Coordinates of C-alpha atoms in Angstrom, one line a residue:
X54 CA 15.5 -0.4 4.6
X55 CA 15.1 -2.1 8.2
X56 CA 13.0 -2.2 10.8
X57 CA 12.2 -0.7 8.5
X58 CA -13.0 1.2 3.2
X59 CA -14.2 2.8 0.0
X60 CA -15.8 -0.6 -0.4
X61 CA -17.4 -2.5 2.4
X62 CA -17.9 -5.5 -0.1
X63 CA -15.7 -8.0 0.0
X64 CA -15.6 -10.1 -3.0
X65 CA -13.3 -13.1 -3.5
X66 CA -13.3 -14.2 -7.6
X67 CA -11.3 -16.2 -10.0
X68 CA -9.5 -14.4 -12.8
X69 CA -11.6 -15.7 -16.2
X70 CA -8.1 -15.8 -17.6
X71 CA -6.9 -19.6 -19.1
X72 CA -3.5 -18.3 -21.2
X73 CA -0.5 -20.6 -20.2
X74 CA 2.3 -18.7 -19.1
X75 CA 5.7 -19.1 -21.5
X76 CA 8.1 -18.1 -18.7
X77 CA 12.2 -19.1 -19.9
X78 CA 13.2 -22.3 -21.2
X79 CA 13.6 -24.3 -17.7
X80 CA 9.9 -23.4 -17.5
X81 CA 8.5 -23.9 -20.4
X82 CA 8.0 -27.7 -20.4
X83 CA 5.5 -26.8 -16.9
X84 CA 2.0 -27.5 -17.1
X85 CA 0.3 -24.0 -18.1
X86 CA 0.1 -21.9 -15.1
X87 CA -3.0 -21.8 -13.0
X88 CA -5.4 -19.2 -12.7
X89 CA -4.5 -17.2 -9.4
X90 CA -7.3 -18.0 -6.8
X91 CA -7.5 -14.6 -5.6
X92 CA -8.8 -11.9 -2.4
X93 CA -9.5 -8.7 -3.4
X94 CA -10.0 -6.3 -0.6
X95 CA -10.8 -3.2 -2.1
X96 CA -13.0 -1.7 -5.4
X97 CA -13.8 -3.8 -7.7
X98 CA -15.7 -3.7 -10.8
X99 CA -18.7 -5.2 -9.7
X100 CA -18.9 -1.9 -7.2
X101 CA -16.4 0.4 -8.5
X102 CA -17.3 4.1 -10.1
X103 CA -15.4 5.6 -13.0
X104 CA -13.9 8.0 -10.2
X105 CA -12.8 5.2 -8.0
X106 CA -10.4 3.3 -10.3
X107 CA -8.0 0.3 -9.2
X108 CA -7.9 -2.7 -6.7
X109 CA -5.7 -4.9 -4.8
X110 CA -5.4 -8.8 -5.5
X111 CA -4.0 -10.4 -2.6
X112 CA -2.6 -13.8 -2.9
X113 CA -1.6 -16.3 0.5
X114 CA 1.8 -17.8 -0.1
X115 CA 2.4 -21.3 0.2
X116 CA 5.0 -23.8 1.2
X117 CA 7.3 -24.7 -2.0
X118 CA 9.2 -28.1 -2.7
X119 CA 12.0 -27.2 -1.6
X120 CA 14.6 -26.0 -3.8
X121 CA 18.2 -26.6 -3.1
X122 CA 19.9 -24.1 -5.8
X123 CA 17.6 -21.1 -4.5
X124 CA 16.8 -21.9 -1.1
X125 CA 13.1 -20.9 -1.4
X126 CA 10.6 -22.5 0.9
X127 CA 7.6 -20.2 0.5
X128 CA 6.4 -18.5 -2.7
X129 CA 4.2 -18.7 -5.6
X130 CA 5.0 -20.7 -8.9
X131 CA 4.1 -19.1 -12.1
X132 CA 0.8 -17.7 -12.4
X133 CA -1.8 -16.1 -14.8
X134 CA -3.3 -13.2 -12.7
X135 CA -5.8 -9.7 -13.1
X136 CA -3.0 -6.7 -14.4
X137 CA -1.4 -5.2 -11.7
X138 CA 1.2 -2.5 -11.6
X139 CA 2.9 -2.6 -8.3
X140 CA 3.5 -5.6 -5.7
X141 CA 4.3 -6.4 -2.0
X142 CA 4.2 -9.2 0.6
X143 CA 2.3 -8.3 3.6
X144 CA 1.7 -10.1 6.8
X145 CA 0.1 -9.9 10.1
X146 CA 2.1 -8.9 12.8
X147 CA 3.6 -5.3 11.8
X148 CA 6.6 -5.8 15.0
X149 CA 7.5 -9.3 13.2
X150 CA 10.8 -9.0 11.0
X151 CA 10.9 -10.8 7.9
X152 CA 14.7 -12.3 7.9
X153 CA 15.7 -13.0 4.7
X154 CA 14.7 -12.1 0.8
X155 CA 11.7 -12.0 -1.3
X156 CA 12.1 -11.9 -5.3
X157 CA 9.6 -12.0 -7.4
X158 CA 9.4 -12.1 -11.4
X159 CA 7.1 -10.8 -13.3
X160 CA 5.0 -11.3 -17.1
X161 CA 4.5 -7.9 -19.0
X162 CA 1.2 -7.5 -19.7
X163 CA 2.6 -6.0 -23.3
X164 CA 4.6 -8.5 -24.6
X165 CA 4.2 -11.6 -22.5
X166 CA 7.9 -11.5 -21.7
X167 CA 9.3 -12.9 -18.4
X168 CA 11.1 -10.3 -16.1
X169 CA 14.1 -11.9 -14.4
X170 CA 14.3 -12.1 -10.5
X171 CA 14.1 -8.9 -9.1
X172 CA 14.8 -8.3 -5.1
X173 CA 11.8 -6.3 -3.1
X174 CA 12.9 -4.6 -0.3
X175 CA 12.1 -6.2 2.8
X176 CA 12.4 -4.0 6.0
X177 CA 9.9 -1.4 5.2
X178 CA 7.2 -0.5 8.0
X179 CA 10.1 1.7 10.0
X180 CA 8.4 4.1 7.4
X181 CA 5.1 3.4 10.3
X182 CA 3.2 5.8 12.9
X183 CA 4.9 5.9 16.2
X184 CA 4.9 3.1 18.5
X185 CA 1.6 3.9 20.6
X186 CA 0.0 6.2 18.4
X187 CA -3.3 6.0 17.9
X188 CA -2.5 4.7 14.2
X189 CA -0.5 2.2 15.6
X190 CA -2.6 0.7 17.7
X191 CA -5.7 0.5 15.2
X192 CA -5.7 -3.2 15.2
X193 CA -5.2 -2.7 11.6
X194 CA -1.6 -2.3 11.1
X195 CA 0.3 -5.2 9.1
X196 CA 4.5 -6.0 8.4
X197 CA 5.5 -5.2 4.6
X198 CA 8.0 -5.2 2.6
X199 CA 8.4 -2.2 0.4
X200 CA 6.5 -1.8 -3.1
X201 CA 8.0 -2.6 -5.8
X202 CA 6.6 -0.9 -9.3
X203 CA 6.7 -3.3 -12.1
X204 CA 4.5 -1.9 -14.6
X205 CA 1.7 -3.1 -16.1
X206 CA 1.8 -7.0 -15.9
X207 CA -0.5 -9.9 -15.9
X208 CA 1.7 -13.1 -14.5
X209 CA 3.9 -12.9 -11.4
X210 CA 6.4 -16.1 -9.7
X211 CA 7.5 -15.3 -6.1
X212 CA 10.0 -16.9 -4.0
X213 CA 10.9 -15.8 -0.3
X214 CA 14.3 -17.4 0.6
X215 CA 14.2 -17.5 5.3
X216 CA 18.0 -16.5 5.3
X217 CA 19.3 -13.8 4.7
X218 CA 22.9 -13.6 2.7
X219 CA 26.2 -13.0 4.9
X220 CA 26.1 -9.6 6.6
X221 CA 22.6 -8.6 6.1
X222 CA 21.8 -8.1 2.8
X223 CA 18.8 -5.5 2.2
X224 CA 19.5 -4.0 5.6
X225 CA 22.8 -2.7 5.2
X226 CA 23.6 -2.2 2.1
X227 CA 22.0 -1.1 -1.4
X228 CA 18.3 -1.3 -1.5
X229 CA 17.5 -4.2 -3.6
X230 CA 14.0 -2.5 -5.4
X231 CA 17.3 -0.9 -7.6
X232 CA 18.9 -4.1 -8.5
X233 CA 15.9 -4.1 -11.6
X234 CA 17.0 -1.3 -13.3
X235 CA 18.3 -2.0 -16.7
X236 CA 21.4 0.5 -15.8
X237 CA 22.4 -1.2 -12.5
X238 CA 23.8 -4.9 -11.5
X239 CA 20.6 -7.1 -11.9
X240 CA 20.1 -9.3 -8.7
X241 CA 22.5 -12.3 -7.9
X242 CA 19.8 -15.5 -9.7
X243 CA 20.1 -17.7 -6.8
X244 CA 17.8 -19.9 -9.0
X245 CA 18.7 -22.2 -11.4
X246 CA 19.5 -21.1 -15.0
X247 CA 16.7 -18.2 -14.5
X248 CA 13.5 -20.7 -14.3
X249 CA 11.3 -20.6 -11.5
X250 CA 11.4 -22.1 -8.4
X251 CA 10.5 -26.0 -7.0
X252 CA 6.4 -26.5 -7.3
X253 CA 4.1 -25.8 -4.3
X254 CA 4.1 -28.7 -2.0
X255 CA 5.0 -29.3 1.6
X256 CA 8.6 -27.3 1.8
X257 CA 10.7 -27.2 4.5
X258 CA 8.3 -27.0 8.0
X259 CA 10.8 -25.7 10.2
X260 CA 11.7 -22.6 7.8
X261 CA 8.2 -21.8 6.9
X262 CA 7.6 -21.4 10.3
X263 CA 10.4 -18.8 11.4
X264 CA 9.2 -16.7 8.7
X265 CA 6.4 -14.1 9.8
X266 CA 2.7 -15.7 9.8
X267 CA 0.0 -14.8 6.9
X268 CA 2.6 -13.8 4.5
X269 CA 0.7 -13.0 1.1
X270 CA 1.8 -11.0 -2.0
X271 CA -0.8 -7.7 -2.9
X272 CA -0.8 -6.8 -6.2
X273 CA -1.9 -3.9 -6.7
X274 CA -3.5 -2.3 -10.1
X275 CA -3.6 1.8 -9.3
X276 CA -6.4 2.5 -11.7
X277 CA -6.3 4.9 -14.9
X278 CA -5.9 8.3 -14.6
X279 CA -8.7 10.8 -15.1
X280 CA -9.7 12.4 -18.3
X281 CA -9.4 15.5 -16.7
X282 CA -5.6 14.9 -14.9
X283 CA -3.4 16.9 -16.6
X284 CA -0.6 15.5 -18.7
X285 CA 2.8 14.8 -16.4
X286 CA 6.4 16.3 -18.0
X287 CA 8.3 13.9 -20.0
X288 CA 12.2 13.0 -17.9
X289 CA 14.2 15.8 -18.4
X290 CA 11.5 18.1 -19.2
X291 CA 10.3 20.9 -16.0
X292 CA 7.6 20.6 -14.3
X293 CA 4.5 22.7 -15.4
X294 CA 3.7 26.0 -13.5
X295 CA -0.1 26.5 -14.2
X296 CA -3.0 25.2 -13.1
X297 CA -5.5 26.5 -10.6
X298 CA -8.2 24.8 -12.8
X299 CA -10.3 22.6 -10.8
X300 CA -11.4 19.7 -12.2
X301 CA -14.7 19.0 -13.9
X302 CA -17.3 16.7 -12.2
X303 CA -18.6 15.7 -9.0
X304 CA -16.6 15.9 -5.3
X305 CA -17.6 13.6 -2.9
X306 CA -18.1 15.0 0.3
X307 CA -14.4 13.1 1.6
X308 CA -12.9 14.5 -1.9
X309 CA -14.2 18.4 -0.9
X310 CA -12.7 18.1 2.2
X311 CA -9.4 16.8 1.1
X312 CA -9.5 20.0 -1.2
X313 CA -11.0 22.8 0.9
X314 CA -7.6 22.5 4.0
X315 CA -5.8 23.7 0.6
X316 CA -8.3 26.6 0.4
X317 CA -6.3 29.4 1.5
X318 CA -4.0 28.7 -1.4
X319 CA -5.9 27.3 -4.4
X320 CA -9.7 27.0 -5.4
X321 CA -11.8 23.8 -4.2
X322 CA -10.9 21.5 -6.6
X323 CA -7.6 22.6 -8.0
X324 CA -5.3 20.3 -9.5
X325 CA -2.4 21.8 -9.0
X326 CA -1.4 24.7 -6.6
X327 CA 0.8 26.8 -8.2
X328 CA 4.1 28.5 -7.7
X329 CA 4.3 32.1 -6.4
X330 CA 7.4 34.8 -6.6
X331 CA 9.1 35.2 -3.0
X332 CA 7.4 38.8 -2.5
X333 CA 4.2 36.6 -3.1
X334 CA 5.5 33.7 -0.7
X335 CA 6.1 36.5 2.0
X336 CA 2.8 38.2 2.0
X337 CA 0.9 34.9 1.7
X338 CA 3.0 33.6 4.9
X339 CA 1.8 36.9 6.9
X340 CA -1.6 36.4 5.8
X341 CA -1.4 32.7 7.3
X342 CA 0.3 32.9 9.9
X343 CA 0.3 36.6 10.9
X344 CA -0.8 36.4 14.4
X345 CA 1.7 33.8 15.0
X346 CA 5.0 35.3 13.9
X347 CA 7.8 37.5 15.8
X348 CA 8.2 41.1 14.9
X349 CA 11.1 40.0 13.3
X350 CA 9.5 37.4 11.3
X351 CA 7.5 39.9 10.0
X352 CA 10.0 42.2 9.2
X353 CA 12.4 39.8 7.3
X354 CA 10.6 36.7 6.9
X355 CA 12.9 33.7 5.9
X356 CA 10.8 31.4 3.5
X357 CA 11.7 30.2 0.2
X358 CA 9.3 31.0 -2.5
X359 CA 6.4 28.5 -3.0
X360 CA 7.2 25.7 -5.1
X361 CA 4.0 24.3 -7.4
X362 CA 2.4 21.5 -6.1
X363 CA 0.2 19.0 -7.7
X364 CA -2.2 18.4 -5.7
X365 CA -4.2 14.9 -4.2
X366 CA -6.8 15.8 -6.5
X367 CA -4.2 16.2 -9.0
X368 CA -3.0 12.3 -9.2
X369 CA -5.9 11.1 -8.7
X370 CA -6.4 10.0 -4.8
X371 CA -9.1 7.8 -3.8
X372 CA -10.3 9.7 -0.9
X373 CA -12.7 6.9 0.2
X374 CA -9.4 4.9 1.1
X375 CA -8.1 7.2 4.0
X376 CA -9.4 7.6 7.0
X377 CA -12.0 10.5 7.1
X378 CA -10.9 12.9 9.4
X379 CA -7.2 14.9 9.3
X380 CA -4.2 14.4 12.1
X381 CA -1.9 17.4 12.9
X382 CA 0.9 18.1 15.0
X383 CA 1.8 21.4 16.9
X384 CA 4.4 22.8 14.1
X385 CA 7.2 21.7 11.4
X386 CA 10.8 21.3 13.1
X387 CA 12.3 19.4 10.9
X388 CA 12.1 17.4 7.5
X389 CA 12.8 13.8 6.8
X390 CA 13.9 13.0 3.4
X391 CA 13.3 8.9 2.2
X392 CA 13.3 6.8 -0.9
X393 CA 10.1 4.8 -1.7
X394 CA 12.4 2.0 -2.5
X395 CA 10.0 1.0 -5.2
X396 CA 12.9 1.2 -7.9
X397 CA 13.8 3.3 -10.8
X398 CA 12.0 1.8 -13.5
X399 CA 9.5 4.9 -14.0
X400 CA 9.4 7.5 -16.6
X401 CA 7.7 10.7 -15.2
X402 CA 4.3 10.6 -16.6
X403 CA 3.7 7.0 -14.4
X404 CA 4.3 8.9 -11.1
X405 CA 0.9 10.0 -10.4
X406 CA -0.1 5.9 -11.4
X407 CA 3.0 5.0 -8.7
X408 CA 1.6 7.7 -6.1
X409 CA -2.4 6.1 -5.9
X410 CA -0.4 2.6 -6.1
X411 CA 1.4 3.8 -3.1
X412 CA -1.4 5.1 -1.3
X413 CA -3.4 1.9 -2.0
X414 CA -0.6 -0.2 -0.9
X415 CA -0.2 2.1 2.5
X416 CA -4.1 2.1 3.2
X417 CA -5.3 -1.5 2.0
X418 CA -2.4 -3.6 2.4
X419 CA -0.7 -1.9 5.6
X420 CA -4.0 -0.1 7.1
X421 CA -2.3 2.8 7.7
X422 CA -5.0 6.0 7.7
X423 CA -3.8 7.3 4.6
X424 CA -0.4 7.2 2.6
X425 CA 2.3 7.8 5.0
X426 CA 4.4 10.5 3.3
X427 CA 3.3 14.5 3.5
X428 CA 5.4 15.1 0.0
X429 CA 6.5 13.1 -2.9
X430 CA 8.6 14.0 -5.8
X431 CA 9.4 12.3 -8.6
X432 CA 12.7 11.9 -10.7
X433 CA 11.6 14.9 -13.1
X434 CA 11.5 17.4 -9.9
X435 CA 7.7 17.6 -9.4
X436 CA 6.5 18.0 -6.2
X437 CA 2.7 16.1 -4.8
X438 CA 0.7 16.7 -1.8
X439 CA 0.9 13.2 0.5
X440 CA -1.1 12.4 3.3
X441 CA -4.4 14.6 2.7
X442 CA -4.8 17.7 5.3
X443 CA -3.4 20.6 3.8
X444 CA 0.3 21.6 2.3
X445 CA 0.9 24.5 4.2
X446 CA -1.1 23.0 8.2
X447 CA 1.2 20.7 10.2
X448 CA -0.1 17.2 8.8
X449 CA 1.4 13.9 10.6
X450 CA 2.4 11.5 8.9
X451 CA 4.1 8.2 9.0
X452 CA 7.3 8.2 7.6
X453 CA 9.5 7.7 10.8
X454 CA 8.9 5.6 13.2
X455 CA 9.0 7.5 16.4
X456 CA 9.5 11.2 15.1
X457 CA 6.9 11.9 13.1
X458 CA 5.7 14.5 15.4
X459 CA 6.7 18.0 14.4
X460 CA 8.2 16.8 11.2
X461 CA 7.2 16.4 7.6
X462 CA 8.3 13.4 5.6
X463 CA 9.5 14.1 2.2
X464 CA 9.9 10.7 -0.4
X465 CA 11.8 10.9 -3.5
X466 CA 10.5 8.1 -5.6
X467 CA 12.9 5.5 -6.6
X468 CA 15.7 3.7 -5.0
X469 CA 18.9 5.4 -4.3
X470 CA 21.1 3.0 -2.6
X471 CA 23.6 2.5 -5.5
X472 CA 21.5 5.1 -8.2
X473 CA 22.3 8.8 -8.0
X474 CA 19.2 11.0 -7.6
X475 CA 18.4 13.1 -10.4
X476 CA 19.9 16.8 -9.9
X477 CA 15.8 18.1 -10.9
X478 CA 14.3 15.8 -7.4
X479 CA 17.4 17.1 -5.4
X480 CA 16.7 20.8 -6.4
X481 CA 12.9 20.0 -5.9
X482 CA 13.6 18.6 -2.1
X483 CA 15.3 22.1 -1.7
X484 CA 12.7 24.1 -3.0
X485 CA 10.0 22.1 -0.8
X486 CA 12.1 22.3 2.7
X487 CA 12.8 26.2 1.8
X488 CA 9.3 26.9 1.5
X489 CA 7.3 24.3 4.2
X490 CA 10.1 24.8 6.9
X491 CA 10.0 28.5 6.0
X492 CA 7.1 28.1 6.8
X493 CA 7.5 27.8 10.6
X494 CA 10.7 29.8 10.8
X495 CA 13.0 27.4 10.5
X496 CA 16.6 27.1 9.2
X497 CA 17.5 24.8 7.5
X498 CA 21.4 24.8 8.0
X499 CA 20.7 24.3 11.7
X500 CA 19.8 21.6 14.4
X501 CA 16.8 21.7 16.1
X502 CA 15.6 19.2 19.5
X503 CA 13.1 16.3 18.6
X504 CA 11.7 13.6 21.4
X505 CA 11.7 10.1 20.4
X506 CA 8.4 8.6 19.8
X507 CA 10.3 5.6 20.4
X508 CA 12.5 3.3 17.7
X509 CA 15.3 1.0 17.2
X510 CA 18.3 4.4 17.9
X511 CA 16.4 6.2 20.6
X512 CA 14.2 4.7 23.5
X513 CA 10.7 6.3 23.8
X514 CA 11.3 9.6 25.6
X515 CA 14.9 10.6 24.6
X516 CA 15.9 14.1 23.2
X517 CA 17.6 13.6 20.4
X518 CA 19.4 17.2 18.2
X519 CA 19.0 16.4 14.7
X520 CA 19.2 18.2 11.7
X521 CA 16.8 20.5 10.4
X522 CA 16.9 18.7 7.1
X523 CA 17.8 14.8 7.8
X524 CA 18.0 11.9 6.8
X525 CA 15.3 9.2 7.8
X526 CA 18.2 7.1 8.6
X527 CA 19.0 9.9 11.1
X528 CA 16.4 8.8 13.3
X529 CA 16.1 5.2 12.7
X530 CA 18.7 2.3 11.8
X531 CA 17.9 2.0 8.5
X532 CA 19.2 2.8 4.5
X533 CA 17.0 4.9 3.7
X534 CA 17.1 7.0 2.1
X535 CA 19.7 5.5 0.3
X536 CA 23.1 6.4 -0.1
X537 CA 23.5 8.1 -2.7
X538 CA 20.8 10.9 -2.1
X539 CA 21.6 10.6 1.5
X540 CA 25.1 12.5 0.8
X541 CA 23.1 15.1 -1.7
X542 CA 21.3 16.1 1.6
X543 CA 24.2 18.5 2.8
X544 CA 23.9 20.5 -0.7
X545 CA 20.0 20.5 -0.1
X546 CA 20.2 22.4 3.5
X547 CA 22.7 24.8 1.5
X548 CA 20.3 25.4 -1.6
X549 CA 17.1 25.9 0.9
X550 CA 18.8 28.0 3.1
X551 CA 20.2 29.9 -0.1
X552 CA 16.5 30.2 -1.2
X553 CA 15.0 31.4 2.2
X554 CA 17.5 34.1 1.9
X555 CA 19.8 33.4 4.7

């Protein structure tokens, strides 16, 4: 893609950790990895409650010896480090674009065994609040590539190579986070004979320095899930239809409010907010939004039934991470649909691990005020509640950069470049846009007017006509969200408008 506290402790610590890494062959010989030296920004054990689970290691990358087979002049050699699930490389200035390609390789936790070079995403924070939004201009906001899910892991070897291959690769084309799935190409090894790259030393002065400053990998362990979260479907399986039961325990006073915008649909504390018939959808859309809606809208409302929707509460948000109070815009005109870009490597009962990991990564490593995303659904069709302020208000988000306003932002986890989406997730995004553009009378077969918030297609101001159900690439110069579920979108504005009854 292209661009594209809880805690107010900060504790800096040395992972206890002295096992020497047995990376491949052309490694092996090295001196035993050292023990990542490391900056954790967020919860850690020493101040962590069982209901605030995970953290974020965050390591500064350094110059490499510079290494003629791969290119790479800034990186990380192999490393012993806390388990992590999920990784990225952050730096300062969010406007500065990182030219070139970051791979990193990684040791399961599990088994000890060495991934093999993987490609992250690199043009990612087009996925950011609008240029001059009060988000924006926190003083908070950092540059990112996207997050790549690894699974649980305990060793990690970056390298960040300052050119980019011939005709922008990772802007253009497929999104690398896909190249790690077992079923697709794996990345081109630019290395030698699969071993890591030269040592950490002085590297190459010049290239280090076109690269964007403070460059550092996060890695970032999501926590556990609750004892209380409800088991997720295995692939293939559908997505469960119950649960209004809250959870057991205490709220904190950020965690009732995160539940209570939902109250009009589910009890304080739900898990889950569950589906309802279209003759429910229809009365429960007068009884919202009564007042609001044309004679004719309330003769012949057009809404697709409500989908069920697991809830923040429901994967297990941190709600001490966000920001505290809750962003909305006027209405819903439209719906962006995006890939995380994190890759396929998943199975369906991780998605709620992948969802916190994302909204860590969005609010610790990026500073964004909360994840960015109002939806995500995973590749077994379930649907989540994003960015916290209510399913059914008018929550902003930051998913595209300069038309977030009067839009929702939709992310199918995974990477879809070269990967068809699953036919449940593409039915899901249907489902969803019925029922939340429904919601505000809209049809999703049509085109509606949006004003540019400003980006790298349309200058600040511009009306633009877009699609009631588009693309994010529709709005910014950018892959996402991938090819292959970018051509699925046309069925999905058929199917929703099939299920609004048009």
């Amino acid at each position: 893609m292209r661009g594209i506290l809880a805690s107010s402790i900060g504790v800096t610590c040395a992972a206890a950790l002295v096992l020497p890494l047995a990376p491949p062959a052309a490694a092996s010989a090295r001196t035993p990895a050292p023990v990542a030296d490391v900056a954790t920004r967020t919860a850690e054990t020493a101040d962590a409650r069982a209901d605030v689970p995970g953290s974020t290691q965050s390591l500064p990358l350094r110059p490499l010896t510079h290494d003629r087979a791969s290119g790479a002049v800034l990186g990380l050699t192999p490393r012993t480090v806390r388990t992590f699930s999920l990784l990225g490389v952050v730096w300062d200035d969010p406007s500065a674009d990182l030219h070139g390609r970051v791979q990193v390789r990684t040791r399961a936790a599990g088994t000890g065994e060495w991934t093999d070079w993987q490609d992250v995403e690199t043009h990612y924070t087009q996925h950011g609040a609008d240029p001059d939004s009060p988000e924006a201009a926190s003083g908070t906001v950092r540059g990112a590539t996207a997050p790549l899910w690894v699974g649980e892991s305990d060793g990690v070897e970056v390298r960040v190579l300052p050119e980019p291959d011939p005709g922008g690769h990772g802007e253009h084309g497929e999104q690398p986070g896909e190249r790690g799935e077992p079923e697709d190409a794996g990345p081109a090894d630019t290395g030698s004979g699969g071993g890591p790259s030269g040592g950490e030393g002085a590297g190459d002065a010049d290239e280090v320095s076109a690269l964007p400053a403070g460059m550092r990998l996060d890695l970032v362990d999501p926590g556990e899930a609750g004892p209380e979260e409800s088991a997720e479907p295995a692939e293939g399986a559908e997505p469960a239809e119950s649960a209004e039961i809250p959870r057991t325990g205490v709220m904190t006073a950020a965690a009732k409010a995160a539940s209570a915008v939902n109250s009009a649909l589910v009890p304080l504390g739900a898990t889950e907010i569950p589906s309802l018939t279209a003759e429910e959808t229809r009365e429960e859309l007068v009884s919202l939004r009564g007042p609001e809606l044309t004679e004719q809208q309330q003769a012949k409302p057009y809404i697709g039934p409500r989908p069920a929707i697991v809830t923040r509460r429901g994967w297990g948000a941190d709600e001490s991470l966000r920001e505290g109070s809750f962003v909305y815009t006027s209405t819903v005109k439209a719906a962006f649909v995006h890939h995380t870009a994190s890759g396929n490597n998943y199975s369906c009962s991780q998605a709620p691990s992948l969802i916190r990991g994302f909204y860590r990564y969005h609010t610790r490593s990026l500073g964004w005020r909360d994840i960015g995303y109002n939806f995500l659904i995973d590749k077994c069709g379930r649907i989540y509640e994003g960015r916290a302020g209510g399913v059914a208000k008018p929550v902003k988000g930051a998913h595209t950069m300069g038309f977030n306003s009067k839009t929702t932002g939709i992310a199918v986890i995974g990477s879809y470049g070269a990967k068809k989406p699953s036919s449940k997730a593409v039915k899901a995004v249907a489902r969803l846009t019925a029922w939340k553009l429904g919601l505000h009378g809209r049809n999703p077969k049509k085109k509606t007017s949006l004003t540019s918030g400003g980006g790298n297609l349309y200058a600040k101001g511009t009306k633009v006509k877009m699609k009631v159900i588009s693309g994010h690439r529709d709005g910014f110069n950018t892959s996402c969200p991938g090819g292959k579920l970018y051509k699925k979108l046309s069925s999905v504005r058929s199917k929703a408008a099939t299920y609004q009854g048009r």
